[in-house]
C-alpha positions as protocol buffer text, in pm:
chain_id: "A"
residue {
  index: 1
  type: MET
  ca { x: 0 y: 0 z: 0 }
}
residue {
  index: 2
  type: ARG
  ca { x: 137 y: 339 z: -100 }
}
residue {
  index: 3
  type: THR
  ca { x: 140 y: 621 z: 143 }
}
residue {
  index: 4
  type: LEU
  ca { x: 34 y: 975 z: 64 }
}
residue {
  index: 5
  type: SER
  ca { x: 395 y: 1097 z: 79 }
}
residue {
  index: 6
  type: SER
  ca { x: 516 y: 839 z: -175 }
}
residue {
  index: 7
  type: ARG
  ca { x: 236 y: 938 z: -417 }
}
residue {
  index: 8
  type: TRP
  ca { x: 332 y: 1301 z: -375 }
}
residue {
  index: 9
  type: LEU
  ca { x: 697 y: 1220 z: -444 }
}
residue {
  index: 10
  type: VAL
  ca { x: 608 y: 1027 z: -761 }
}
residue {
  index: 11
  type: ALA
  ca { x: 389 y: 1318 z: -879 }
}
residue {
  index: 12
  type: VAL
  ca { x: 668 y: 1572 z: -824 }
}
residue {
  index: 13
  type: ALA
  ca { x: 919 y: 1350 z: -1005 }
}
residue {
  index: 14
  type: GLY
  ca { x: 676 y: 1318 z: -1296 }
}
residue {
  index: 15
  type: VAL
  ca { x: 638 y: 1694 z: -1324 }
}
residue {
  index: 16
  type: VAL
  ca { x: 1016 y: 1746 z: -1318 }
}
residue {
  index: 17
  type: VAL
  ca { x: 1068 y: 1486 z: -1594 }
}
residue {
  index: 18
  type: ALA
  ca { x: 792 y: 1648 z: -1802 }
}
residue {
  index: 19
  type: LEU
  ca { x: 954 y: 1992 z: -1767 }
}
residue {
  index: 20
  type: ILE
  ca { x: 1292 y: 1855 z: -1871 }
}
residue {
  index: 21
  type: LEU
  ca { x: 1143 y: 1687 z: -2178 }
}
residue {
  index: 22
  type: VAL
  ca { x: 960 y: 2004 z: -2281 }
}
residue {
  index: 23
  type: SER
  ca { x: 1274 y: 2220 z: -2243 }
}
residue {
  index: 24
  type: VAL
  ca { x: 1483 y: 1975 z: -2448 }
}
residue {
  index: 25
  type: ALA
  ca { x: 1215 y: 1964 z: -2719 }
}
residue {
  index: 26
  type: VAL
  ca { x: 1198 y: 2344 z: -2738 }
}
residue {
  index: 27
  type: ALA
  ca { x: 1578 y: 2371 z: -2758 }
}
residue {
  index: 28
  type: LEU
  ca { x: 1594 y: 2116 z: -3039 }
}
residue {
  index: 29
  type: ILE
  ca { x: 1311 y: 2271 z: -3238 }
}
residue {
  index: 30
  type: ASN
  ca { x: 1427 y: 2630 z: -3201 }
}
residue {
  index: 31
  type: PRO
  ca { x: 1797 y: 2648 z: -3101 }
}
residue {
  index: 32
  type: ARG
  ca { x: 1850 y: 3021 z: -3174 }
}
residue {
  index: 33
  type: GLY
  ca { x: 1510 y: 3150 z: -3082 }
}
residue {
  index: 34
  type: ALA
  ca { x: 1413 y: 3199 z: -3448 }
}
residue {
  index: 35
  type: ALA
  ca { x: 1519 y: 3561 z: -3432 }
}
residue {
  index: 36
  type: GLU
  ca { x: 1417 y: 3771 z: -3726 }
}
residue {
  index: 37
  type: THR
  ca { x: 1715 y: 3846 z: -3949 }
}
residue {
  index: 38
  type: LEU
  ca { x: 1769 y: 4221 z: -3952 }
}
residue {
  index: 39
  type: PRO
  ca { x: 1875 y: 4404 z: -4270 }
}
residue {
  index: 40
  type: GLU
  ca { x: 2249 y: 4381 z: -4333 }
}
residue {
  index: 41
  type: ASP
  ca { x: 2275 y: 4751 z: -4421 }
}
residue {
  index: 42
  type: THR
  ca { x: 2165 y: 4866 z: -4074 }
}
residue {
  index: 43
  type: PRO
  ca { x: 2372 y: 4903 z: -3756 }
}
residue {
  index: 44
  type: GLU
  ca { x: 2150 y: 4656 z: -3570 }
}
residue {
  index: 45
  type: GLY
  ca { x: 2181 y: 4404 z: -3857 }
}
residue {
  index: 46
  type: VAL
  ca { x: 2561 y: 4427 z: -3838 }
}
residue {
  index: 47
  type: VAL
  ca { x: 2549 y: 4370 z: -3460 }
}
residue {
  index: 48
  type: GLN
  ca { x: 2330 y: 4063 z: -3512 }
}
residue {
  index: 49
  type: ARG
  ca { x: 2555 y: 3917 z: -3781 }
}
residue {
  index: 50
  type: PHE
  ca { x: 2870 y: 3983 z: -3578 }
}
residue {
  index: 51
  type: VAL
  ca { x: 2736 y: 3801 z: -3271 }
}
residue {
  index: 52
  type: LEU
  ca { x: 2616 y: 3508 z: -3485 }
}
residue {
  index: 53
  type: ALA
  ca { x: 2957 y: 3488 z: -3655 }
}
residue {
  index: 54
  type: ILE
  ca { x: 3130 y: 3474 z: -3316 }
}
residue {
  index: 55
  type: GLN
  ca { x: 2885 y: 3207 z: -3196 }
}
residue {
  index: 56
  type: ASP
  ca { x: 2960 y: 3006 z: -3512 }
}
residue {
  index: 57
  type: ARG
  ca { x: 3335 y: 3061 z: -3458 }
}
residue {
  index: 58
  type: ASP
  ca { x: 3362 y: 3230 z: -3799 }
}
residue {
  index: 59
  type: TYR
  ca { x: 3627 y: 3480 z: -3690 }
}
residue {
  index: 60
  type: SER
  ca { x: 3714 y: 3593 z: -4042 }
}
residue {
  index: 61
  type: LEU
  ca { x: 3354 y: 3697 z: -4103 }
}
residue {
  index: 62
  type: ALA
  ca { x: 3334 y: 3865 z: -3761 }
}
residue {
  index: 63
  type: HIS
  ca { x: 3665 y: 4047 z: -3826 }
}
residue {
  index: 64
  type: GLY
  ca { x: 3517 y: 4187 z: -4147 }
}
residue {
  index: 65
  type: TYR
  ca { x: 3265 y: 4385 z: -3940 }
}
residue {
  index: 66
  type: LEU
  ca { x: 3539 y: 4586 z: -3766 }
}
residue {
  index: 67
  type: SER
  ca { x: 3634 y: 4934 z: -3886 }
}
residue {
  index: 68
  type: ASP
  ca { x: 3956 y: 4966 z: -4087 }
}
residue {
  index: 69
  type: GLU
  ca { x: 4131 y: 5129 z: -3787 }
}
residue {
  index: 70
  type: LEU
  ca { x: 4012 y: 4856 z: -3550 }
}
residue {
  index: 71
  type: LYS
  ca { x: 4125 y: 4584 z: -3793 }
}
residue {
  index: 72
  type: LYS
  ca { x: 4478 y: 4726 z: -3768 }
}
residue {
  index: 73
  type: THR
  ca { x: 4482 y: 4682 z: -3390 }
}
residue {
  index: 74
  type: CYS
  ca { x: 4301 y: 4350 z: -3367 }
}
residue {
  index: 75
  type: THR
  ca { x: 4379 y: 4046 z: -3581 }
}
residue {
  index: 76
  type: VAL
  ca { x: 4156 y: 3747 z: -3650 }
}
residue {
  index: 77
  type: ALA
  ca { x: 4375 y: 3534 z: -3419 }
}
residue {
  index: 78
  type: GLN
  ca { x: 4342 y: 3790 z: -3138 }
}
residue {
  index: 79
  type: MET
  ca { x: 3965 y: 3790 z: -3183 }
}
residue {
  index: 80
  type: GLU
  ca { x: 3961 y: 3414 z: -3149 }
}
residue {
  index: 81
  type: GLY
  ca { x: 4172 y: 3421 z: -2834 }
}
residue {
  index: 82
  type: ASN
  ca { x: 3982 y: 3708 z: -2673 }
}
residue {
  index: 83
  type: THR
  ca { x: 3635 y: 3559 z: -2728 }
}
residue {
  index: 84
  type: ARG
  ca { x: 3705 y: 3192 z: -2660 }
}
residue {
  index: 85
  type: TRP
  ca { x: 3629 y: 3211 z: -2286 }
}
residue {
  index: 86
  type: SER
  ca { x: 3272 y: 3332 z: -2347 }
}
residue {
  index: 87
  type: LEU
  ca { x: 3173 y: 3103 z: -2634 }
}
residue {
  index: 88
  type: ASP
  ca { x: 3041 y: 2815 z: -2426 }
}
residue {
  index: 89
  type: SER
  ca { x: 2794 y: 3036 z: -2246 }
}
residue {
  index: 90
  type: MET
  ca { x: 2703 y: 3230 z: -2563 }
}
residue {
  index: 91
  type: GLN
  ca { x: 2530 y: 2931 z: -2720 }
}
residue {
  index: 92
  type: ASP
  ca { x: 2244 y: 2973 z: -2472 }
}
residue {
  index: 93
  type: ASN
  ca { x: 2215 y: 3351 z: -2507 }
}
residue {
  index: 94
  type: ARG
  ca { x: 1916 y: 3544 z: -2636 }
}
residue {
  index: 95
  type: ILE
  ca { x: 1995 y: 3889 z: -2766 }
}
residue {
  index: 96
  type: ALA
  ca { x: 1722 y: 4152 z: -2793 }
}
residue {
  index: 97
  type: LEU
  ca { x: 1755 y: 4497 z: -2949 }
}
residue {
  index: 98
  type: LEU
  ca { x: 1683 y: 4771 z: -2695 }
}
residue {
  index: 99
  type: ASP
  ca { x: 1743 y: 5085 z: -2898 }
}
residue {
  index: 100
  type: LYS
  ca { x: 1951 y: 5263 z: -3157 }
}
residue {
  index: 101
  type: GLU
  ca { x: 2075 y: 5618 z: -3113 }
}
residue {
  index: 102
  type: GLU
  ca { x: 2249 y: 5852 z: -3353 }
}
residue {
  index: 103
  type: LEU
  ca { x: 2562 y: 6003 z: -3195 }
}
residue {
  index: 104
  type: SER
  ca { x: 2783 y: 6289 z: -3307 }
}
residue {
  index: 105
  type: GLY
  ca { x: 3047 y: 6239 z: -3574 }
}
residue {
  index: 106
  type: GLY
  ca { x: 2838 y: 5996 z: -3781 }
}
residue {
  index: 107
  type: ARG
  ca { x: 2851 y: 5731 z: -3510 }
}
residue {
  index: 108
  type: THR
  ca { x: 2556 y: 5518 z: -3407 }
}
residue {
  index: 109
  type: GLN
  ca { x: 2505 y: 5336 z: -3078 }
}
residue {
  index: 110
  type: VAL
  ca { x: 2312 y: 5009 z: -3066 }
}
residue {
  index: 111
  type: ARG
  ca { x: 2212 y: 4875 z: -2724 }
}
residue {
  index: 112
  type: VAL
  ca { x: 2107 y: 4515 z: -2673 }
}
residue {
  index: 113
  type: ARG
  ca { x: 2001 y: 4304 z: -2376 }
}
residue {
  index: 114
  type: VAL
  ca { x: 2182 y: 3973 z: -2350 }
}
residue {
  index: 115
  type: THR
  ca { x: 1991 y: 3705 z: -2160 }
}
residue {
  index: 116
  type: GLN
  ca { x: 2180 y: 3392 z: -2070 }
}
residue {
  index: 117
  type: VAL
  ca { x: 1955 y: 3097 z: -1998 }
}
residue {
  index: 118
  type: ASN
  ca { x: 2086 y: 2812 z: -1783 }
}
residue {
  index: 119
  type: VAL
  ca { x: 1878 y: 2496 z: -1761 }
}
residue {
  index: 120
  type: SER
  ca { x: 1987 y: 2290 z: -1463 }
}
residue {
  index: 121
  type: PRO
  ca { x: 1758 y: 1992 z: -1408 }
}
residue {
  index: 122
  type: PRO
  ca { x: 1599 y: 1929 z: -1167 }
}
residue {
  index: 123
  type: PHE
  ca { x: 1629 y: 2282 z: -1032 }
}
residue {
  index: 124
  type: GLY
  ca { x: 1471 y: 2464 z: -1324 }
}
residue {
  index: 125
  type: VAL
  ca { x: 1576 y: 2751 z: -1546 }
}
residue {
  index: 126
  type: ASN
  ca { x: 1785 y: 3051 z: -1440 }
}
residue {
  index: 127
  type: GLU
  ca { x: 1820 y: 3367 z: -1648 }
}
residue {
  index: 128
  type: TYR
  ca { x: 2086 y: 3636 z: -1620 }
}
residue {
  index: 129
  type: ASN
  ca { x: 2059 y: 3967 z: -1805 }
}
residue {
  index: 130
  type: HIS
  ca { x: 2309 y: 4233 z: -1896 }
}
residue {
  index: 131
  type: GLU
  ca { x: 2323 y: 4512 z: -2151 }
}
residue {
  index: 132
  type: GLU
  ca { x: 2586 y: 4562 z: -2417 }
}
residue {
  index: 133
  type: ARG
  ca { x: 2657 y: 4878 z: -2614 }
}
residue {
  index: 134
  type: TYR
  ca { x: 2801 y: 4882 z: -2966 }
}
residue {
  index: 135
  type: ILE
  ca { x: 2937 y: 5190 z: -3143 }
}
residue {
  index: 136
  type: LEU
  ca { x: 2933 y: 5175 z: -3523 }
}
residue {
  index: 137
  type: VAL
  ca { x: 3044 y: 5408 z: -3803 }
}
residue {
  index: 138
  type: GLN
  ca { x: 2989 y: 5399 z: -4176 }
}
residue {
  index: 139
  type: GLU
  ca { x: 3288 y: 5314 z: -4394 }
}
residue {
  index: 140
  type: ASN
  ca { x: 3245 y: 5294 z: -4770 }
}
residue {
  index: 141
  type: GLY
  ca { x: 2867 y: 5278 z: -4725 }
}
residue {
  index: 142
  type: GLU
  ca { x: 2877 y: 4989 z: -4475 }
}
residue {
  index: 143
  type: TRP
  ca { x: 2832 y: 4989 z: -4099 }
}
residue {
  index: 144
  type: ARG
  ca { x: 3143 y: 4882 z: -3904 }
}
residue {
  index: 145
  type: PHE
  ca { x: 3235 y: 4866 z: -3534 }
}
residue {
  index: 146
  type: ALA
  ca { x: 3432 y: 5167 z: -3411 }
}
residue {
  index: 147
  type: ASP
  ca { x: 3515 y: 5009 z: -3071 }
}
residue {
  index: 148
  type: PRO
  ca { x: 3590 y: 4646 z: -2979 }
}
residue {
  index: 149
  type: PRO
  ca { x: 3245 y: 4484 z: -2970 }
}
residue {
  index: 150
  type: TRP
  ca { x: 3128 y: 4237 z: -2705 }
}
residue {
  index: 151
  type: PRO
  ca { x: 3217 y: 3953 z: -2663 }
}
residue {
  index: 152
  type: LEU
  ca { x: 3554 y: 4074 z: -2790 }
}
residue {
  index: 153
  type: THR
  ca { x: 3683 y: 4216 z: -2465 }
}
residue {
  index: 154
  type: TRP
  ca { x: 3990 y: 4402 z: -2590 }
}
residue {
  index: 155
  type: CYS
  ca { x: 4240 y: 4446 z: -2871 }
}
residue {
  index: 156
  type: PRO
  ca { x: 4603 y: 4473 z: -2758 }
}
residue {
  index: 157
  type: LEU
  ca { x: 4695 y: 4787 z: -2953 }
}
residue {
  index: 158
  type: TYR
  ca { x: 4357 y: 4963 z: -2936 }
}
residue {
  index: 159
  type: THR
  ca { x: 4333 y: 5298 z: -2761 }
}
residue {
  index: 160
  type: PRO
  ca { x: 3978 y: 5430 z: -2705 }
}
residue {
  index: 161
  type: GLY
  ca { x: 3898 y: 5722 z: -2928 }
}
residue {
  index: 162
  type: THR
  ca { x: 4146 y: 5635 z: -3204 }
}
residue {
  index: 163
  type: PRO
  ca { x: 3906 y: 5486 z: -3466 }
}
């Protein structure tokens, strides 16, 4: 004969297993959140493509989104080394556009919210948010990063304000 506490324990275990199965199914069906692809000729589209290139470890493509000045101070190999530590956690990130603001000198700022989702069965889902700011300029009719963009944390020879 089962006691009330053993039935309760079986019910809770069933709910936990169901939640795990649903979260795995959602992740497999929609691994990147099916984000709308933004136009490539906009600052926010360049930010989106840069982050996706880093996530895909396509450093040559990501490097192409840097301004000419920034390319001189940061090589493809340096980009790879300076972003490697954050790549594992980036695969579970959701990035949402917050706003775009025109700045002086032909510069544009794009702000995004990065939400990192950690699924840790049987304890549930944890989310951590932070904002990132990207500064872009137009070069030869294309938007390029004027400052080292997240998750690129630094370029060895870069001095703020030089690009």
